[in-house]
Amino acid sequence: MIHNFDTVIVGSGGAGLYAALEASARSKTAVLSKLYPIRSHTGAAQGGISAALGNVEEDSAQWHAFDTVKGGDYLVDQQAAMILTEEAIQAVYDLENRGLPFNRTPEGRIDQRRFGGHTRNFGEGPVRRACYAADRTGHMILQTLYQQCIKNEVSFFDEFQVVDVIIEDGSCRGVVVVELATGEMHIFAAKAVLFATGGFGRIFKITSNAYANTGDGPAVCARRGIPLEDMEFYQFHPTGIMGLGILISEAVRGEGGILRNRDGERFMERYSPTLLDLAPRDIVARSILTEVRAGQGIRGDRRIDDYVHLDATHLGKEVLDAKLPDISGFCRTYLGIDPIDAPIPVLPTAHYAMGGIPTDVHGRVVIDREGTIIDGLYAAGECACVSVHGANRLGTNSLLDLIVFGRRAGQHIAEYVKDAPAPRPVADADEFARAWIDRLLDGADGPHGGAITDEMQVTMMEKVGIYRNKADMSVAVDQIQELRSRYQTVRVQDTGSRFNTDLLELIELGNLLDLSLVTAVSALHREESRGAHSREDFPERDDDTWLKHTLAYLEGDEVRLDYKAVDTSIWEPKPRTY
Amino acid sequence: MNITLNIQRYNPDTDEESYFQQYQVDVKPTDRLLDALMQVKRFQDGSLGFRKSCAHGVCGSDGMRINGVDGLACKTLIKDIAAHDGDTVTVEPLRHLPVQRDLIVDQQEFFEKYRAIKPYLINDEPVAGKERLQSPRERMAFDDATSCILCASCYSACPIPVEQPDFLGPAALAQAFRFLADSRDRATEQRLAIVDTEEGAWGCQNHFQCTRVCPRSILITKRINETKRMIKQSKEKESS
Ligand SMILES: Cc1cc2nc3c(=O)[nH]c(=O)nc-3n(C[C@H](O)[C@H](O)[C@H](O)COP(=O)(O)OP(=O)(O)OC[C@H]3O[C@@H](n4cnc5c(N)ncnc54)[C@H](O)[C@@H]3O)c2cc1C
Ligand code: SF4
Ligand code: FES
């Protein structure tokens, strides 16, 4: 079936919904989402959204931008970071005005707390910048935006999964979609398409990400010649629940929680004397792993799954109940412990993609080092790379990114579609998707996807994880290639049409494999250590050669790499100490 | 340990009626039921249909009936539903909503009822480029209701829709309370009119089943009773 819209938004997390609110007010807009909107993973975000409101202590957007740049190990585009932090303030007020129930100060203002890497006066000490609603800030953002969409009668196509994007003559014409309920294939022709499909933590074994976080947007774009930017920078959050990867927010440390090794030592004193447990995530994650490798984990056996303790026992029941209730609940449910009585066993968990679909500050997709744009193609949120997170994102800056750049993209789209040519049908636009799906469904004998998924996740976790080196990553690239060729033989077990989740999951697996390959190849070639990308064989940051963004083009089974300049127009790169 | 999952199946393409199918799975007592379901889906039978996403009880995708009790598969640990090796766990779709496939139900009606209570802040007073003030006390007045993930467990647990299919149900009523109790909202009368009906708050007969199953520990029945009190108070005010 063919549908015609001005604007199609793919994804209904924070980024998609904010863009939808803007775009739908001024253009005929459809929001497609493979999940019901309120099931999006934005709802899992816990700790907060940062903005220099200065409600509890002095703060400024400039300090915030500087922290963002330094936190990102100078791979951040600096003017974009200024936009992020300057627009943050009004963005948070807007959310409040639209109904978001933030926690409050005694004066009735939005309360703020500390988060990793956020400092006053260019690094002097921690600052309270994270606005929060208990430890379910993302849930509240998602709910508030969804509620506003209901109020504004935005049209949703729920459980519609995008499998391809239509690009012709340098402009985007629409998307190809499978409807879960019927198995029917749809073409949504549009003047503008925004991808807001979120992250892809599911390339790794242990992750804080949802099953649905399979990077469909970046994978679909990559197969259509769009490069992916800075894919080697993948953030491991220091504190996931041991074995499960469920996130324990940095807010626990923001409220005073302390990481301890087997001797009970506050080991962050040795790694980050100024910010201690609130150092940026890459640093804390490496510190934990270094402790574990030195036999200082809780078991002390130096094995990769040894862990450390996050001690919140001294925070008091009142703080845990009022400010960290959900996290306390996760500990009770999944670990059978109460953080008031016992420390939480934690290990780094794959968390956030700094890289993604390259965009400018209006969300327009940029396809090369010269800044060439595909008309009508936009991206925002975690699947995009503006880049405001550089080599390592600061906590609370992602929710902010969704709101600021989701809004900007929505506004730009509304303007763009006014004069853009009406969407034209493209002959056989669904040919590629049909061939793919027909193969999966053709009833031939073939393995199911479970084992391939497992092997991919283990390979990426072990060989393209926190610490990396050439030998491991070369093996990883070969293994992923091998899995990609095995994928060609995979077949569904469910050949039906209605609610064929088997089929849609296998399509997602194809996406994950492509992104694993791009990630591993990008990482293998960056011969330096910067932010989340830590090379054992190249332990130093090398600004002379590597102060540049990677652009990775997936060309069949090959990945071609190019690079583009970083905007360092405000602050000169300096060594990064905390 | 080894357990049997006894799962209600239904495929609209091929089945006249639903039936039960058994799967043996090898699980740890601390695994989630969702882990066991994923094991079936990935390694035994890809055709098993169920929804899931976050896997830790925050997205509301995997509400189902587990040994007759409504809840989230990802928040239910095996040890809490199967004590011994060889035990059987029965898994069925949520009640009161049409089954679309296996454990997947049509949530349309559930969301329509949610939308019916105008689930958004209504306040047209101008704001001066900043936040609206709200004291911590005012904020906490509706705190628990804000954590609803619209998983529909309560809706399935509630006995009322059996006799009264138009009943808005616990989740929608709890969300009505969430806005009624928000000091920033200005649509009290509009919303009270919606819930001051037999399909609304007065449909609730204090069975407490919703409160018992809510995976977010929302005191739903209590919030509905508070709503009933608000209705009465507003009427008393009117008549005095
Ligand atoms: C546990 C956790 C805690 C976090 N806490 C914080 C925090 O405190 N502060 C902070 O700033 N950041 C936090 N983050 C990061 C932040 O939450 C995410 O980066 C952000 O929410 C991503 O939002 P999004 O809108 O880009 O994508 P998502 O919210 O993931 O939404 C993606 C959307 O795309 C849709 N979609 C995907 N693929 C398709 C397809 N093929 N077809 C159609 N639709 C599709 C999905 O249905 C979904 O609606 C946290 C992340 C996690 C995992
Ligand atoms: S009130 Fe509780 S049980 Fe009901 S939908 Fe909300 S979270 Fe689920
Ligand atoms: S999968 Fe999200 S609530 Fe269970």
JSON list of C-alpha atoms in Angstrom, two decimals, chain A residues 52-164:
[
{"chain": "A", "resi": 52, "resn": "ALA", "atom": "CA", "xyz": [22.43, 25.34, 33.31]},
{"chain": "A", "resi": 53, "resn": "LEU", "atom": "CA", "xyz": [19.32, 26.70, 35.02]},
{"chain": "A", "resi": 54, "resn": "GLY", "atom": "CA", "xyz": [21.34, 27.70, 38.04]},
{"chain": "A", "resi": 55, "resn": "ASN", "atom": "CA", "xyz": [18.43, 26.83, 40.32]},
{"chain": "A", "resi": 56, "resn": "VAL", "atom": "CA", "xyz": [20.57, 25.51, 43.16]},
{"chain": "A", "resi": 57, "resn": "GLU", "atom": "CA", "xyz": [23.98, 27.00, 42.46]},
{"chain": "A", "resi": 58, "resn": "GLU", "atom": "CA", "xyz": [25.66, 29.26, 39.94]},
{"chain": "A", "resi": 59, "resn": "ASP", "atom": "CA", "xyz": [26.00, 27.76, 36.48]},
{"chain": "A", "resi": 60, "resn": "SER", "atom": "CA", "xyz": [26.38, 28.80, 32.85]},
{"chain": "A", "resi": 61, "resn": "ALA", "atom": "CA", "xyz": [25.70, 27.38, 29.41]},
{"chain": "A", "resi": 62, "resn": "GLN", "atom": "CA", "xyz": [29.32, 28.05, 28.54]},
{"chain": "A", "resi": 63, "resn": "TRP", "atom": "CA", "xyz": [30.60, 25.90, 31.39]},
{"chain": "A", "resi": 64, "resn": "HIS", "atom": "CA", "xyz": [28.19, 23.23, 30.27]},
{"chain": "A", "resi": 65, "resn": "ALA", "atom": "CA", "xyz": [29.47, 23.43, 26.69]},
{"chain": "A", "resi": 66, "resn": "PHE", "atom": "CA", "xyz": [33.07, 23.27, 27.85]},
{"chain": "A", "resi": 67, "resn": "ASP", "atom": "CA", "xyz": [32.35, 20.18, 29.96]},
{"chain": "A", "resi": 68, "resn": "THR", "atom": "CA", "xyz": [30.66, 18.59, 26.96]},
{"chain": "A", "resi": 69, "resn": "VAL", "atom": "CA", "xyz": [33.67, 19.27, 24.75]},
{"chain": "A", "resi": 70, "resn": "LYS", "atom": "CA", "xyz": [36.22, 18.11, 27.29]},
{"chain": "A", "resi": 71, "resn": "GLY", "atom": "CA", "xyz": [34.07, 15.13, 28.27]},
{"chain": "A", "resi": 72, "resn": "GLY", "atom": "CA", "xyz": [33.98, 14.18, 24.59]},
{"chain": "A", "resi": 73, "resn": "ASP", "atom": "CA", "xyz": [37.78, 14.30, 24.51]},
{"chain": "A", "resi": 74, "resn": "TYR", "atom": "CA", "xyz": [37.72, 17.22, 22.06]},
{"chain": "A", "resi": 75, "resn": "LEU", "atom": "CA", "xyz": [36.04, 15.27, 19.28]},
{"chain": "A", "resi": 76, "resn": "VAL", "atom": "CA", "xyz": [32.91, 17.37, 19.83]},
{"chain": "A", "resi": 77, "resn": "ASP", "atom": "CA", "xyz": [31.90, 19.97, 17.24]},
{"chain": "A", "resi": 78, "resn": "GLN", "atom": "CA", "xyz": [32.08, 22.99, 19.45]},
{"chain": "A", "resi": 79, "resn": "GLN", "atom": "CA", "xyz": [29.51, 25.34, 17.93]},
{"chain": "A", "resi": 80, "resn": "ALA", "atom": "CA", "xyz": [27.01, 22.50, 18.05]},
{"chain": "A", "resi": 81, "resn": "ALA", "atom": "CA", "xyz": [27.82, 22.00, 21.73]},
{"chain": "A", "resi": 82, "resn": "MET", "atom": "CA", "xyz": [27.11, 25.68, 22.37]},
{"chain": "A", "resi": 83, "resn": "ILE", "atom": "CA", "xyz": [23.74, 25.34, 20.66]},
{"chain": "A", "resi": 84, "resn": "LEU", "atom": "CA", "xyz": [23.00, 22.28, 22.78]},
{"chain": "A", "resi": 85, "resn": "THR", "atom": "CA", "xyz": [23.76, 23.93, 26.08]},
{"chain": "A", "resi": 86, "resn": "GLU", "atom": "CA", "xyz": [22.29, 27.35, 25.31]},
{"chain": "A", "resi": 87, "resn": "GLU", "atom": "CA", "xyz": [19.01, 25.91, 24.06]},
{"chain": "A", "resi": 88, "resn": "ALA", "atom": "CA", "xyz": [18.97, 23.46, 26.97]},
{"chain": "A", "resi": 89, "resn": "ILE", "atom": "CA", "xyz": [17.58, 26.01, 29.35]},
{"chain": "A", "resi": 90, "resn": "GLN", "atom": "CA", "xyz": [14.44, 26.87, 27.40]},
{"chain": "A", "resi": 91, "resn": "ALA", "atom": "CA", "xyz": [14.05, 23.21, 26.41]},
{"chain": "A", "resi": 92, "resn": "VAL", "atom": "CA", "xyz": [13.79, 22.12, 30.03]},
{"chain": "A", "resi": 93, "resn": "TYR", "atom": "CA", "xyz": [11.34, 24.92, 30.85]},
{"chain": "A", "resi": 94, "resn": "ASP", "atom": "CA", "xyz": [9.27, 23.86, 27.85]},
{"chain": "A", "resi": 95, "resn": "LEU", "atom": "CA", "xyz": [9.11, 20.31, 29.14]},
{"chain": "A", "resi": 96, "resn": "GLU", "atom": "CA", "xyz": [8.02, 21.56, 32.53]},
{"chain": "A", "resi": 97, "resn": "ASN", "atom": "CA", "xyz": [5.38, 23.83, 30.99]},
{"chain": "A", "resi": 98, "resn": "ARG", "atom": "CA", "xyz": [4.06, 20.89, 29.02]},
{"chain": "A", "resi": 99, "resn": "GLY", "atom": "CA", "xyz": [3.53, 19.02, 32.26]},
{"chain": "A", "resi": 100, "resn": "LEU", "atom": "CA", "xyz": [6.71, 17.15, 33.11]},
{"chain": "A", "resi": 101, "resn": "PRO", "atom": "CA", "xyz": [6.73, 16.54, 36.87]},
{"chain": "A", "resi": 102, "resn": "PHE", "atom": "CA", "xyz": [10.29, 17.43, 37.83]},
{"chain": "A", "resi": 103, "resn": "ASN", "atom": "CA", "xyz": [11.42, 17.09, 41.42]},
{"chain": "A", "resi": 104, "resn": "ARG", "atom": "CA", "xyz": [11.36, 20.46, 43.13]},
{"chain": "A", "resi": 105, "resn": "THR", "atom": "CA", "xyz": [13.52, 22.61, 45.37]},
{"chain": "A", "resi": 106, "resn": "PRO", "atom": "CA", "xyz": [11.97, 23.95, 48.58]},
{"chain": "A", "resi": 107, "resn": "GLU", "atom": "CA", "xyz": [11.22, 27.16, 46.62]},
{"chain": "A", "resi": 108, "resn": "GLY", "atom": "CA", "xyz": [9.22, 25.16, 44.10]},
{"chain": "A", "resi": 109, "resn": "ARG", "atom": "CA", "xyz": [11.78, 25.39, 41.30]},
{"chain": "A", "resi": 110, "resn": "ILE", "atom": "CA", "xyz": [13.12, 22.46, 39.27]},
{"chain": "A", "resi": 111, "resn": "ASP", "atom": "CA", "xyz": [15.62, 20.64, 41.46]},
{"chain": "A", "resi": 112, "resn": "GLN", "atom": "CA", "xyz": [19.08, 19.79, 40.12]},
{"chain": "A", "resi": 113, "resn": "ARG", "atom": "CA", "xyz": [21.73, 17.27, 41.07]},
{"chain": "A", "resi": 114, "resn": "ARG", "atom": "CA", "xyz": [25.28, 16.30, 40.25]},
{"chain": "A", "resi": 115, "resn": "PHE", "atom": "CA", "xyz": [26.32, 14.09, 37.37]},
{"chain": "A", "resi": 116, "resn": "GLY", "atom": "CA", "xyz": [29.61, 12.84, 35.99]},
{"chain": "A", "resi": 117, "resn": "GLY", "atom": "CA", "xyz": [31.84, 15.34, 34.20]},
{"chain": "A", "resi": 118, "resn": "HIS", "atom": "CA", "xyz": [29.57, 18.33, 34.84]},
{"chain": "A", "resi": 119, "resn": "THR", "atom": "CA", "xyz": [31.62, 21.03, 36.54]},
{"chain": "A", "resi": 120, "resn": "ARG", "atom": "CA", "xyz": [31.60, 24.66, 37.56]},
{"chain": "A", "resi": 121, "resn": "ASN", "atom": "CA", "xyz": [33.97, 27.20, 36.13]},
{"chain": "A", "resi": 122, "resn": "PHE", "atom": "CA", "xyz": [35.74, 24.97, 33.61]},
{"chain": "A", "resi": 123, "resn": "GLY", "atom": "CA", "xyz": [36.55, 22.01, 35.78]},
{"chain": "A", "resi": 124, "resn": "GLU", "atom": "CA", "xyz": [36.91, 23.35, 39.33]},
{"chain": "A", "resi": 125, "resn": "GLY", "atom": "CA", "xyz": [34.53, 20.87, 40.89]},
{"chain": "A", "resi": 126, "resn": "PRO", "atom": "CA", "xyz": [31.15, 19.19, 40.43]},
{"chain": "A", "resi": 127, "resn": "VAL", "atom": "CA", "xyz": [28.08, 21.33, 39.76]},
{"chain": "A", "resi": 128, "resn": "ARG", "atom": "CA", "xyz": [24.37, 20.57, 40.17]},
{"chain": "A", "resi": 129, "resn": "ARG", "atom": "CA", "xyz": [23.12, 20.71, 36.61]},
{"chain": "A", "resi": 130, "resn": "ALA", "atom": "CA", "xyz": [20.97, 17.61, 36.07]},
{"chain": "A", "resi": 131, "resn": "CYS", "atom": "CA", "xyz": [17.23, 18.31, 36.23]},
{"chain": "A", "resi": 132, "resn": "TYR", "atom": "CA", "xyz": [15.42, 15.17, 37.25]},
{"chain": "A", "resi": 133, "resn": "ALA", "atom": "CA", "xyz": [12.17, 13.46, 38.08]},
{"chain": "A", "resi": 134, "resn": "ALA", "atom": "CA", "xyz": [13.22, 10.88, 40.68]},
{"chain": "A", "resi": 135, "resn": "ASP", "atom": "CA", "xyz": [15.15, 8.23, 38.75]},
{"chain": "A", "resi": 136, "resn": "ARG", "atom": "CA", "xyz": [12.68, 8.04, 35.92]},
{"chain": "A", "resi": 137, "resn": "THR", "atom": "CA", "xyz": [13.42, 11.24, 34.06]},
{"chain": "A", "resi": 138, "resn": "GLY", "atom": "CA", "xyz": [13.28, 9.55, 30.65]},
{"chain": "A", "resi": 139, "resn": "HIS", "atom": "CA", "xyz": [9.97, 7.91, 31.50]},
{"chain": "A", "resi": 140, "resn": "MET", "atom": "CA", "xyz": [8.54, 11.32, 32.36]},
{"chain": "A", "resi": 141, "resn": "ILE", "atom": "CA", "xyz": [9.91, 12.90, 29.19]},
{"chain": "A", "resi": 142, "resn": "LEU", "atom": "CA", "xyz": [8.46, 10.13, 27.05]},
{"chain": "A", "resi": 143, "resn": "GLN", "atom": "CA", "xyz": [5.10, 10.29, 28.81]},
{"chain": "A", "resi": 144, "resn": "THR", "atom": "CA", "xyz": [4.91, 14.06, 28.65]},
{"chain": "A", "resi": 145, "resn": "LEU", "atom": "CA", "xyz": [5.75, 14.18, 24.95]},
{"chain": "A", "resi": 146, "resn": "TYR", "atom": "CA", "xyz": [3.36, 11.35, 24.13]},
{"chain": "A", "resi": 147, "resn": "GLN", "atom": "CA", "xyz": [0.63, 13.12, 26.09]},
{"chain": "A", "resi": 148, "resn": "GLN", "atom": "CA", "xyz": [1.28, 16.29, 24.10]},
{"chain": "A", "resi": 149, "resn": "CYS", "atom": "CA", "xyz": [1.05, 14.31, 20.88]},
{"chain": "A", "resi": 150, "resn": "ILE", "atom": "CA", "xyz": [-2.33, 12.98, 21.98]},
{"chain": "A", "resi": 151, "resn": "LYS", "atom": "CA", "xyz": [-3.41, 16.52, 22.76]},
{"chain": "A", "resi": 152, "resn": "ASN", "atom": "CA", "xyz": [-2.24, 17.70, 19.35]},
{"chain": "A", "resi": 153, "resn": "GLU", "atom": "CA", "xyz": [-3.71, 14.69, 17.52]},
{"chain": "A", "resi": 154, "resn": "VAL", "atom": "CA", "xyz": [-0.50, 13.52, 15.91]},
{"chain": "A", "resi": 155, "resn": "SER", "atom": "CA", "xyz": [-1.09, 10.50, 13.66]},
{"chain": "A", "resi": 156, "resn": "PHE", "atom": "CA", "xyz": [0.74, 7.39, 14.73]},
{"chain": "A", "resi": 157, "resn": "PHE", "atom": "CA", "xyz": [1.31, 4.16, 12.90]},
{"chain": "A", "resi": 158, "resn": "ASP", "atom": "CA", "xyz": [2.20, 1.86, 15.76]},
{"chain": "A", "resi": 159, "resn": "GLU", "atom": "CA", "xyz": [4.12, -1.35, 15.20]},
{"chain": "A", "resi": 160, "resn": "PHE", "atom": "CA", "xyz": [5.19, -0.33, 11.71]},
{"chain": "A", "resi": 161, "resn": "GLN", "atom": "CA", "xyz": [8.81, -1.31, 11.14]},
{"chain": "A", "resi": 162, "resn": "VAL", "atom": "CA", "xyz": [10.89, 0.57, 8.59]},
{"chain": "A", "resi": 163, "resn": "VAL", "atom": "CA", "xyz": [13.13, -1.72, 6.56]},
{"chain": "A", "resi": 164, "resn": "ASP", "atom": "CA", "xyz": [14.45, 0.59, 3.84]}
]
